[in-house]
């Protein structure tokens, strides 16, 4: 990080991310009020993740909507590298994608990159990443995607299809492009160097299968943009559309703005399989607070919701109703609401959410075969 204050790549996020600067660095477009209005014309009331600026940047969304308005509908594509059990942060773009599917009636491809995680994680075997792919797929299905319009691809289970699409893409990407885009050193294994062509493949999968170009929209975390930047350079050379994208900010770890949600620290996040007791403990003990050190000072000075992780999680995922969120924010800022009380609100919301999710997750075990495609 010598000459930069923060780093964002698909494999590494360091420092405090300045999203305006990131837009400049990556060369994406901000989501403007005009664009929001345009989306709203088709969806009705905007999803709170759009209203609250969690999805903050995009590529080619206006083009995608032009096509849609001309009667050329798009499909959705997103994915997950299955390196651990699913946690709350992973669900955010998937929940948003479900909303897009509902509003636009769009088909949807979900890619589970078990190959990627095998190649990039020293300590994971192919058996483990494949098992995690099946496990994580339950969480996708549990969110209620339409089985008739949704396909889950596990890379190693769909290798023939993907490989045949990835090869011509790979042929157009040089080693130096990959080095510059992802910061690989010469010590990178050669599977890692090839991998981006596999992540590009679902962006044209429907076009290849149907023999005509079909627009594709990829909702994803902003860290994945380098993959799709490379992909967008290459696909027109092969006669395909560039995929459009809509990108979300990072979800803060329980431990605070500087902490990372990671498998190596289970207290940094909440897993979808956590029990009500674990939820309560984690939030009470570990959720970073923007409150004052003692009640008296808190009543006098108030708390800071901008850095308070409990408040941020309510804003990002657990309190969709703006009026309620505003009330909580105000009460916290002016000291009426204490940190413990704010945490209690979050605990109740998360617990309710997880009880429902865990039920759906159980049911999803019988639905796997309706969603997973193999070749
Ligand atoms: N590389 C992503 C990860 O590590 C997984 C992924 C594959 C993905 N295809 C995608 C993410 C498309 C977003 C959109 O999680």
mmCIF file with all atom_site columns, N, CA, C and O in Angstrom, residues 106-152:
data_model
loop_
_atom_site.group_PDB
_atom_site.id
_atom_site.type_symbol
_atom_site.label_atom_id
_atom_site.label_alt_id
_atom_site.label_comp_id
_atom_site.label_asym_id
_atom_site.label_entity_id
_atom_site.label_seq_id
_atom_site.pdbx_PDB_ins_code
_atom_site.Cartn_x
_atom_site.Cartn_y
_atom_site.Cartn_z
_atom_site.occupancy
_atom_site.B_iso_or_equiv
_atom_site.pdbx_formal_charge
_atom_site.auth_seq_id
_atom_site.auth_comp_id
_atom_site.auth_asym_id
_atom_site.auth_atom_id
_atom_site.pdbx_PDB_model_num
ATOM 1   N N  . UNK A 1 106 ? -36.558 -11.800 -14.932 1.00 0.00 ? 106 UNK A N  1
ATOM 2   C CA . UNK A 1 106 ? -35.332 -12.210 -15.636 1.00 0.00 ? 106 UNK A CA 1
ATOM 3   C C  . UNK A 1 106 ? -34.881 -13.630 -15.283 1.00 0.00 ? 106 UNK A C  1
ATOM 4   O O  . UNK A 1 106 ? -35.041 -14.089 -14.156 1.00 0.00 ? 106 UNK A O  1
ATOM 5   N N  . UNK A 1 107 ? -34.307 -14.279 -16.266 1.00 0.00 ? 107 UNK A N  1
ATOM 6   C CA . UNK A 1 107 ? -33.610 -15.538 -16.022 1.00 0.00 ? 107 UNK A CA 1
ATOM 7   C C  . UNK A 1 107 ? -32.338 -15.228 -15.240 1.00 0.00 ? 107 UNK A C  1
ATOM 8   O O  . UNK A 1 107 ? -31.852 -14.094 -15.261 1.00 0.00 ? 107 UNK A O  1
ATOM 9   N N  . UNK A 1 108 ? -31.782 -16.243 -14.590 1.00 0.00 ? 108 UNK A N  1
ATOM 10  C CA . UNK A 1 108 ? -30.676 -15.980 -13.665 1.00 0.00 ? 108 UNK A CA 1
ATOM 11  C C  . UNK A 1 108 ? -29.712 -17.162 -13.639 1.00 0.00 ? 108 UNK A C  1
ATOM 12  O O  . UNK A 1 108 ? -30.131 -18.308 -13.499 1.00 0.00 ? 108 UNK A O  1
ATOM 13  N N  . UNK A 1 109 ? -28.436 -16.858 -13.808 1.00 0.00 ? 109 UNK A N  1
ATOM 14  C CA . UNK A 1 109 ? -27.388 -17.880 -13.653 1.00 0.00 ? 109 UNK A CA 1
ATOM 15  C C  . UNK A 1 109 ? -26.564 -17.550 -12.418 1.00 0.00 ? 109 UNK A C  1
ATOM 16  O O  . UNK A 1 109 ? -26.077 -16.426 -12.272 1.00 0.00 ? 109 UNK A O  1
ATOM 17  N N  . UNK A 1 110 ? -26.417 -18.524 -11.537 1.00 0.00 ? 110 UNK A N  1
ATOM 18  C CA . UNK A 1 110 ? -25.562 -18.347 -10.358 1.00 0.00 ? 110 UNK A CA 1
ATOM 19  C C  . UNK A 1 110 ? -24.360 -19.283 -10.507 1.00 0.00 ? 110 UNK A C  1
ATOM 20  O O  . UNK A 1 110 ? -24.520 -20.487 -10.640 1.00 0.00 ? 110 UNK A O  1
ATOM 21  N N  . UNK A 1 111 ? -23.167 -18.701 -10.457 1.00 0.00 ? 111 UNK A N  1
ATOM 22  C CA . UNK A 1 111 ? -21.953 -19.513 -10.610 1.00 0.00 ? 111 UNK A CA 1
ATOM 23  C C  . UNK A 1 111 ? -21.283 -19.775 -9.253  1.00 0.00 ? 111 UNK A C  1
ATOM 24  O O  . UNK A 1 111 ? -20.938 -18.832 -8.542  1.00 0.00 ? 111 UNK A O  1
ATOM 25  N N  . UNK A 1 112 ? -21.084 -21.036 -8.927  1.00 0.00 ? 112 UNK A N  1
ATOM 26  C CA . UNK A 1 112 ? -20.322 -21.431 -7.733  1.00 0.00 ? 112 UNK A CA 1
ATOM 27  C C  . UNK A 1 112 ? -18.923 -21.813 -8.189  1.00 0.00 ? 112 UNK A C  1
ATOM 28  O O  . UNK A 1 112 ? -18.730 -22.849 -8.842  1.00 0.00 ? 112 UNK A O  1
ATOM 29  N N  . UNK A 1 113 ? -17.960 -20.978 -7.834  1.00 0.00 ? 113 UNK A N  1
ATOM 30  C CA . UNK A 1 113 ? -16.617 -21.193 -8.367  1.00 0.00 ? 113 UNK A CA 1
ATOM 31  C C  . UNK A 1 113 ? -15.764 -22.026 -7.407  1.00 0.00 ? 113 UNK A C  1
ATOM 32  O O  . UNK A 1 113 ? -14.812 -21.534 -6.816  1.00 0.00 ? 113 UNK A O  1
ATOM 33  N N  . UNK A 1 114 ? -16.109 -23.300 -7.329  1.00 0.00 ? 114 UNK A N  1
ATOM 34  C CA . UNK A 1 114 ? -15.315 -24.191 -6.467  1.00 0.00 ? 114 UNK A CA 1
ATOM 35  C C  . UNK A 1 114 ? -13.894 -24.331 -6.994  1.00 0.00 ? 114 UNK A C  1
ATOM 36  O O  . UNK A 1 114 ? -12.937 -24.455 -6.227  1.00 0.00 ? 114 UNK A O  1
ATOM 37  N N  . UNK A 1 115 ? -13.753 -24.262 -8.349  1.00 0.00 ? 115 UNK A N  1
ATOM 38  C CA . UNK A 1 115 ? -12.405 -24.303 -8.948  1.00 0.00 ? 115 UNK A CA 1
ATOM 39  C C  . UNK A 1 115 ? -11.561 -23.120 -8.459  1.00 0.00 ? 115 UNK A C  1
ATOM 40  O O  . UNK A 1 115 ? -10.405 -23.272 -8.059  1.00 0.00 ? 115 UNK A O  1
ATOM 41  N N  . UNK A 1 116 ? -12.187 -21.922 -8.468  1.00 0.00 ? 116 UNK A N  1
ATOM 42  C CA . UNK A 1 116 ? -11.463 -20.720 -8.042  1.00 0.00 ? 116 UNK A CA 1
ATOM 43  C C  . UNK A 1 116 ? -10.938 -20.870 -6.619  1.00 0.00 ? 116 UNK A C  1
ATOM 44  O O  . UNK A 1 116 ? -9.764  -20.598 -6.331  1.00 0.00 ? 116 UNK A O  1
ATOM 45  N N  . UNK A 1 117 ? -11.813 -21.311 -5.726  1.00 0.00 ? 117 UNK A N  1
ATOM 46  C CA . UNK A 1 117 ? -11.386 -21.359 -4.328  1.00 0.00 ? 117 UNK A CA 1
ATOM 47  C C  . UNK A 1 117 ? -10.343 -22.453 -4.110  1.00 0.00 ? 117 UNK A C  1
ATOM 48  O O  . UNK A 1 117 ? -9.455  -22.315 -3.268  1.00 0.00 ? 117 UNK A O  1
ATOM 49  N N  . UNK A 1 118 ? -10.425 -23.533 -4.879  1.00 0.00 ? 118 UNK A N  1
ATOM 50  C CA . UNK A 1 118 ? -9.362  -24.533 -4.809  1.00 0.00 ? 118 UNK A CA 1
ATOM 51  C C  . UNK A 1 118 ? -8.023  -23.929 -5.238  1.00 0.00 ? 118 UNK A C  1
ATOM 52  O O  . UNK A 1 118 ? -7.000  -24.094 -4.580  1.00 0.00 ? 118 UNK A O  1
ATOM 53  N N  . UNK A 1 119 ? -8.056  -23.155 -6.303  1.00 0.00 ? 119 UNK A N  1
ATOM 54  C CA . UNK A 1 119 ? -6.805  -22.585 -6.826  1.00 0.00 ? 119 UNK A CA 1
ATOM 55  C C  . UNK A 1 119 ? -6.222  -21.484 -5.940  1.00 0.00 ? 119 UNK A C  1
ATOM 56  O O  . UNK A 1 119 ? -5.015  -21.300 -5.872  1.00 0.00 ? 119 UNK A O  1
ATOM 57  N N  . UNK A 1 120 ? -7.111  -20.748 -5.256  1.00 0.00 ? 120 UNK A N  1
ATOM 58  C CA . UNK A 1 120 ? -6.632  -19.577 -4.517  1.00 0.00 ? 120 UNK A CA 1
ATOM 59  C C  . UNK A 1 120 ? -6.455  -19.803 -3.022  1.00 0.00 ? 120 UNK A C  1
ATOM 60  O O  . UNK A 1 120 ? -5.844  -18.983 -2.350  1.00 0.00 ? 120 UNK A O  1
ATOM 61  N N  . UNK A 1 121 ? -7.014  -20.882 -2.492  1.00 0.00 ? 121 UNK A N  1
ATOM 62  C CA . UNK A 1 121 ? -6.904  -21.117 -1.042  1.00 0.00 ? 121 UNK A CA 1
ATOM 63  C C  . UNK A 1 121 ? -5.983  -22.304 -0.806  1.00 0.00 ? 121 UNK A C  1
ATOM 64  O O  . UNK A 1 121 ? -6.331  -23.443 -1.122  1.00 0.00 ? 121 UNK A O  1
ATOM 65  N N  . UNK A 1 122 ? -4.861  -21.983 -0.225  1.00 0.00 ? 122 UNK A N  1
ATOM 66  C CA . UNK A 1 122 ? -3.817  -22.961 0.050   1.00 0.00 ? 122 UNK A CA 1
ATOM 67  C C  . UNK A 1 122 ? -4.354  -24.223 0.735   1.00 0.00 ? 122 UNK A C  1
ATOM 68  O O  . UNK A 1 122 ? -4.009  -25.340 0.388   1.00 0.00 ? 122 UNK A O  1
ATOM 69  N N  . UNK A 1 123 ? -5.240  -24.001 1.700   1.00 0.00 ? 123 UNK A N  1
ATOM 70  C CA . UNK A 1 123 ? -5.607  -25.102 2.590   1.00 0.00 ? 123 UNK A CA 1
ATOM 71  C C  . UNK A 1 123 ? -6.904  -25.815 2.206   1.00 0.00 ? 123 UNK A C  1
ATOM 72  O O  . UNK A 1 123 ? -7.405  -26.634 2.965   1.00 0.00 ? 123 UNK A O  1
ATOM 73  N N  . UNK A 1 124 ? -7.479  -25.522 1.041   1.00 0.00 ? 124 UNK A N  1
ATOM 74  C CA . UNK A 1 124 ? -8.732  -26.189 0.674   1.00 0.00 ? 124 UNK A CA 1
ATOM 75  C C  . UNK A 1 124 ? -8.504  -27.223 -0.433  1.00 0.00 ? 124 UNK A C  1
ATOM 76  O O  . UNK A 1 124 ? -7.847  -26.935 -1.441  1.00 0.00 ? 124 UNK A O  1
ATOM 77  N N  . UNK A 1 125 ? -9.080  -28.418 -0.242  1.00 0.00 ? 125 UNK A N  1
ATOM 78  C CA . UNK A 1 125 ? -8.987  -29.461 -1.266  1.00 0.00 ? 125 UNK A CA 1
ATOM 79  C C  . UNK A 1 125 ? -10.148 -29.309 -2.237  1.00 0.00 ? 125 UNK A C  1
ATOM 80  O O  . UNK A 1 125 ? -11.130 -28.603 -1.955  1.00 0.00 ? 125 UNK A O  1
ATOM 81  N N  . UNK A 1 126 ? -10.073 -30.013 -3.372  1.00 0.00 ? 126 UNK A N  1
ATOM 82  C CA . UNK A 1 126 ? -11.175 -29.960 -4.341  1.00 0.00 ? 126 UNK A CA 1
ATOM 83  C C  . UNK A 1 126 ? -12.455 -30.530 -3.754  1.00 0.00 ? 126 UNK A C  1
ATOM 84  O O  . UNK A 1 126 ? -13.549 -30.053 -4.046  1.00 0.00 ? 126 UNK A O  1
ATOM 85  N N  . UNK A 1 127 ? -12.310 -31.561 -2.937  1.00 0.00 ? 127 UNK A N  1
ATOM 86  C CA . UNK A 1 127 ? -13.505 -32.150 -2.297  1.00 0.00 ? 127 UNK A CA 1
ATOM 87  C C  . UNK A 1 127 ? -14.172 -31.110 -1.404  1.00 0.00 ? 127 UNK A C  1
ATOM 88  O O  . UNK A 1 127 ? -15.395 -30.969 -1.388  1.00 0.00 ? 127 UNK A O  1
ATOM 89  N N  . UNK A 1 128 ? -13.352 -30.392 -0.646  1.00 0.00 ? 128 UNK A N  1
ATOM 90  C CA . UNK A 1 128 ? -13.919 -29.399 0.279   1.00 0.00 ? 128 UNK A CA 1
ATOM 91  C C  . UNK A 1 128 ? -14.629 -28.259 -0.461  1.00 0.00 ? 128 UNK A C  1
ATOM 92  O O  . UNK A 1 128 ? -15.722 -27.848 -0.079  1.00 0.00 ? 128 UNK A O  1
ATOM 93  N N  . UNK A 1 129 ? -13.999 -27.758 -1.521  1.00 0.00 ? 129 UNK A N  1
ATOM 94  C CA . UNK A 1 129 ? -14.650 -26.622 -2.207  1.00 0.00 ? 129 UNK A CA 1
ATOM 95  C C  . UNK A 1 129 ? -15.928 -27.075 -2.915  1.00 0.00 ? 129 UNK A C  1
ATOM 96  O O  . UNK A 1 129 ? -16.907 -26.341 -2.962  1.00 0.00 ? 129 UNK A O  1
ATOM 97  N N  . UNK A 1 130 ? -15.924 -28.311 -3.419  1.00 0.00 ? 130 UNK A N  1
ATOM 98  C CA . UNK A 1 130 ? -17.151 -28.805 -4.057  1.00 0.00 ? 130 UNK A CA 1
ATOM 99  C C  . UNK A 1 130 ? -18.253 -28.980 -3.010  1.00 0.00 ? 130 UNK A C  1
ATOM 100 O O  . UNK A 1 130 ? -19.407 -28.599 -3.226  1.00 0.00 ? 130 UNK A O  1
ATOM 101 N N  . UNK A 1 131 ? -17.873 -29.518 -1.879  1.00 0.00 ? 131 UNK A N  1
ATOM 102 C CA . UNK A 1 131 ? -18.871 -29.699 -0.813  1.00 0.00 ? 131 UNK A CA 1
ATOM 103 C C  . UNK A 1 131 ? -19.443 -28.349 -0.369  1.00 0.00 ? 131 UNK A C  1
ATOM 104 O O  . UNK A 1 131 ? -20.653 -28.196 -0.173  1.00 0.00 ? 131 UNK A O  1
ATOM 105 N N  . UNK A 1 132 ? -18.552 -27.370 -0.239  1.00 0.00 ? 132 UNK A N  1
ATOM 106 C CA . UNK A 1 132 ? -19.014 -26.028 0.143   1.00 0.00 ? 132 UNK A CA 1
ATOM 107 C C  . UNK A 1 132 ? -19.908 -25.416 -0.935  1.00 0.00 ? 132 UNK A C  1
ATOM 108 O O  . UNK A 1 132 ? -20.857 -24.680 -0.626  1.00 0.00 ? 132 UNK A O  1
ATOM 109 N N  . UNK A 1 133 ? -19.623 -25.740 -2.192  1.00 0.00 ? 133 UNK A N  1
ATOM 110 C CA . UNK A 1 133 ? -20.473 -25.223 -3.279  1.00 0.00 ? 133 UNK A CA 1
ATOM 111 C C  . UNK A 1 133 ? -21.899 -25.736 -3.105  1.00 0.00 ? 133 UNK A C  1
ATOM 112 O O  . UNK A 1 133 ? -22.863 -24.969 -3.210  1.00 0.00 ? 133 UNK A O  1
ATOM 113 N N  . UNK A 1 134 ? -22.041 -27.030 -2.820  1.00 0.00 ? 134 UNK A N  1
ATOM 114 C CA . UNK A 1 134 ? -23.381 -27.594 -2.605  1.00 0.00 ? 134 UNK A CA 1
ATOM 115 C C  . UNK A 1 134 ? -24.017 -27.000 -1.355  1.00 0.00 ? 134 UNK A C  1
ATOM 116 O O  . UNK A 1 134 ? -25.216 -26.715 -1.324  1.00 0.00 ? 134 UNK A O  1
ATOM 117 N N  . UNK A 1 135 ? -23.216 -26.822 -0.328  1.00 0.00 ? 135 UNK A N  1
ATOM 118 C CA . UNK A 1 135 ? -23.739 -26.247 0.916   1.00 0.00 ? 135 UNK A CA 1
ATOM 119 C C  . UNK A 1 135 ? -24.226 -24.807 0.695   1.00 0.00 ? 135 UNK A C  1
ATOM 120 O O  . UNK A 1 135 ? -25.338 -24.437 1.065   1.00 0.00 ? 135 UNK A O  1
ATOM 121 N N  . UNK A 1 136 ? -23.396 -23.994 0.063   1.00 0.00 ? 136 UNK A N  1
ATOM 122 C CA . UNK A 1 136 ? -23.748 -22.592 -0.177  1.00 0.00 ? 136 UNK A CA 1
ATOM 123 C C  . UNK A 1 136 ? -24.948 -22.463 -1.123  1.00 0.00 ? 136 UNK A C  1
ATOM 124 O O  . UNK A 1 136 ? -25.721 -21.506 -1.032  1.00 0.00 ? 136 UNK A O  1
ATOM 125 N N  . UNK A 1 137 ? -25.093 -23.433 -2.028  1.00 0.00 ? 137 UNK A N  1
ATOM 126 C CA . UNK A 1 137 ? -26.224 -23.397 -2.974  1.00 0.00 ? 137 UNK A CA 1
ATOM 127 C C  . UNK A 1 137 ? -27.552 -23.429 -2.214  1.00 0.00 ? 137 UNK A C  1
ATOM 128 O O  . UNK A 1 137 ? -28.540 -22.832 -2.655  1.00 0.00 ? 137 UNK A O  1
ATOM 129 N N  . UNK A 1 138 ? -27.571 -24.086 -1.072  1.00 0.00 ? 138 UNK A N  1
ATOM 130 C CA . UNK A 1 138 ? -28.803 -24.132 -0.270  1.00 0.00 ? 138 UNK A CA 1
ATOM 131 C C  . UNK A 1 138 ? -29.246 -22.725 0.133   1.00 0.00 ? 138 UNK A C  1
ATOM 132 O O  . UNK A 1 138 ? -30.439 -22.429 0.204   1.00 0.00 ? 138 UNK A O  1
ATOM 133 N N  . UNK A 1 139 ? -28.265 -21.869 0.397   1.00 0.00 ? 139 UNK A N  1
ATOM 134 C CA . UNK A 1 139 ? -28.596 -20.505 0.828   1.00 0.00 ? 139 UNK A CA 1
ATOM 135 C C  . UNK A 1 139 ? -29.119 -19.663 -0.321  1.00 0.00 ? 139 UNK A C  1
ATOM 136 O O  . UNK A 1 139 ? -29.931 -18.764 -0.121  1.00 0.00 ? 139 UNK A O  1
ATOM 137 N N  . UNK A 1 140 ? -28.645 -19.943 -1.523  1.00 0.00 ? 140 UNK A N  1
ATOM 138 C CA . UNK A 1 140 ? -29.172 -19.242 -2.697  1.00 0.00 ? 140 UNK A CA 1
ATOM 139 C C  . UNK A 1 140 ? -30.625 -19.661 -2.899  1.00 0.00 ? 140 UNK A C  1
ATOM 140 O O  . UNK A 1 140 ? -31.522 -18.822 -3.014  1.00 0.00 ? 140 UNK A O  1
ATOM 141 N N  . UNK A 1 141 ? -30.850 -20.968 -2.881  1.00 0.00 ? 141 UNK A N  1
ATOM 142 C CA . UNK A 1 141 ? -32.203 -21.490 -3.120  1.00 0.00 ? 141 UNK A CA 1
ATOM 143 C C  . UNK A 1 141 ? -33.159 -21.001 -2.029  1.00 0.00 ? 141 UNK A C  1
ATOM 144 O O  . UNK A 1 141 ? -34.303 -20.648 -2.312  1.00 0.00 ? 141 UNK A O  1
ATOM 145 N N  . UNK A 1 142 ? -32.668 -20.948 -0.782  1.00 0.00 ? 142 UNK A N  1
ATOM 146 C CA . UNK A 1 142 ? -33.506 -20.545 0.350   1.00 0.00 ? 142 UNK A CA 1
ATOM 147 C C  . UNK A 1 142 ? -34.069 -19.131 0.187   1.00 0.00 ? 142 UNK A C  1
ATOM 148 O O  . UNK A 1 142 ? -35.075 -18.787 0.806   1.00 0.00 ? 142 UNK A O  1
ATOM 149 N N  . UNK A 1 143 ? -33.428 -18.311 -0.643  1.00 0.00 ? 143 UNK A N  1
ATOM 150 C CA . UNK A 1 143 ? -33.906 -16.937 -0.812  1.00 0.00 ? 143 UNK A CA 1
ATOM 151 C C  . UNK A 1 143 ? -35.130 -16.848 -1.710  1.00 0.00 ? 143 UNK A C  1
ATOM 152 O O  . UNK A 1 143 ? -35.726 -15.779 -1.850  1.00 0.00 ? 143 UNK A O  1
ATOM 153 N N  . UNK A 1 144 ? -35.493 -17.964 -2.347  1.00 0.00 ? 144 UNK A N  1
ATOM 154 C CA . UNK A 1 144 ? -36.771 -17.992 -3.061  1.00 0.00 ? 144 UNK A CA 1
ATOM 155 C C  . UNK A 1 144 ? -36.702 -17.702 -4.549  1.00 0.00 ? 144 UNK A C  1
ATOM 156 O O  . UNK A 1 144 ? -37.707 -17.313 -5.150  1.00 0.00 ? 144 UNK A O  1
ATOM 157 N N  . UNK A 1 145 ? -35.545 -17.886 -5.169  1.00 0.00 ? 145 UNK A N  1
ATOM 158 C CA . UNK A 1 145 ? -35.451 -17.697 -6.626  1.00 0.00 ? 145 UNK A CA 1
ATOM 159 C C  . UNK A 1 145 ? -36.404 -18.652 -7.341  1.00 0.00 ? 145 UNK A C  1
ATOM 160 O O  . UNK A 1 145 ? -36.662 -19.765 -6.869  1.00 0.00 ? 145 UNK A O  1
ATOM 161 N N  . UNK A 1 146 ? -36.875 -18.191 -8.496  1.00 0.00 ? 146 UNK A N  1
ATOM 162 C CA . UNK A 1 146 ? -37.805 -18.979 -9.307  1.00 0.00 ? 146 UNK A CA 1
ATOM 163 C C  . UNK A 1 146 ? -37.058 -20.163 -9.946  1.00 0.00 ? 146 UNK A C  1
ATOM 164 O O  . UNK A 1 146 ? -36.173 -19.957 -10.772 1.00 0.00 ? 146 UNK A O  1
ATOM 165 N N  . UNK A 1 147 ? -37.423 -21.409 -9.583  1.00 0.00 ? 147 UNK A N  1
ATOM 166 C CA . UNK A 1 147 ? -36.679 -22.564 -10.121 1.00 0.00 ? 147 UNK A CA 1
ATOM 167 C C  . UNK A 1 147 ? -36.779 -22.674 -11.644 1.00 0.00 ? 147 UNK A C  1
ATOM 168 O O  . UNK A 1 147 ? -35.886 -23.215 -12.289 1.00 0.00 ? 147 UNK A O  1
ATOM 169 N N  . UNK A 1 148 ? -37.842 -22.128 -12.205 1.00 0.00 ? 148 UNK A N  1
ATOM 170 C CA . UNK A 1 148 ? -37.988 -22.230 -13.666 1.00 0.00 ? 148 UNK A CA 1
ATOM 171 C C  . UNK A 1 148 ? -37.060 -21.250 -14.373 1.00 0.00 ? 148 UNK A C  1
ATOM 172 O O  . UNK A 1 148 ? -36.769 -21.402 -15.559 1.00 0.00 ? 148 UNK A O  1
ATOM 173 N N  . UNK A 1 149 ? -36.616 -20.226 -13.634 1.00 0.00 ? 149 UNK A N  1
ATOM 174 C CA . UNK A 1 149 ? -35.802 -19.189 -14.289 1.00 0.00 ? 149 UNK A CA 1
ATOM 175 C C  . UNK A 1 149 ? -34.385 -19.138 -13.743 1.00 0.00 ? 149 UNK A C  1
ATOM 176 O O  . UNK A 1 149 ? -33.641 -18.205 -14.049 1.00 0.00 ? 149 UNK A O  1
ATOM 177 N N  . UNK A 1 150 ? -34.013 -20.085 -12.884 1.00 0.00 ? 150 UNK A N  1
ATOM 178 C CA . UNK A 1 150 ? -32.731 -19.984 -12.196 1.00 0.00 ? 150 UNK A CA 1
ATOM 179 C C  . UNK A 1 150 ? -31.902 -21.250 -12.370 1.00 0.00 ? 150 UNK A C  1
ATOM 180 O O  . UNK A 1 150 ? -32.413 -22.355 -12.204 1.00 0.00 ? 150 UNK A O  1
ATOM 181 N N  . UNK A 1 151 ? -30.635 -21.054 -12.721 1.00 0.00 ? 151 UNK A N  1
ATOM 182 C CA . UNK A 1 151 ? -29.719 -22.186 -12.822 1.00 0.00 ? 151 UNK A CA 1
ATOM 183 C C  . UNK A 1 151 ? -28.499 -21.925 -11.950 1.00 0.00 ? 151 UNK A C  1
ATOM 184 O O  . UNK A 1 151 ? -27.924 -20.841 -11.999 1.00 0.00 ? 151 UNK A O  1
ATOM 185 N N  . UNK A 1 152 ? -28.129 -22.926 -11.162 1.00 0.00 ? 152 UNK A N  1
ATOM 186 C CA . UNK A 1 152 ? -26.895 -22.817 -10.388 1.00 0.00 ? 152 UNK A CA 1
ATOM 187 C C  . UNK A 1 152 ? -25.839 -23.711 -11.057 1.00 0.00 ? 152 UNK A C  1
ATOM 188 O O  . UNK A 1 152 ? -26.069 -24.896 -11.271 1.00 0.00 ? 152 UNK A O  1
#
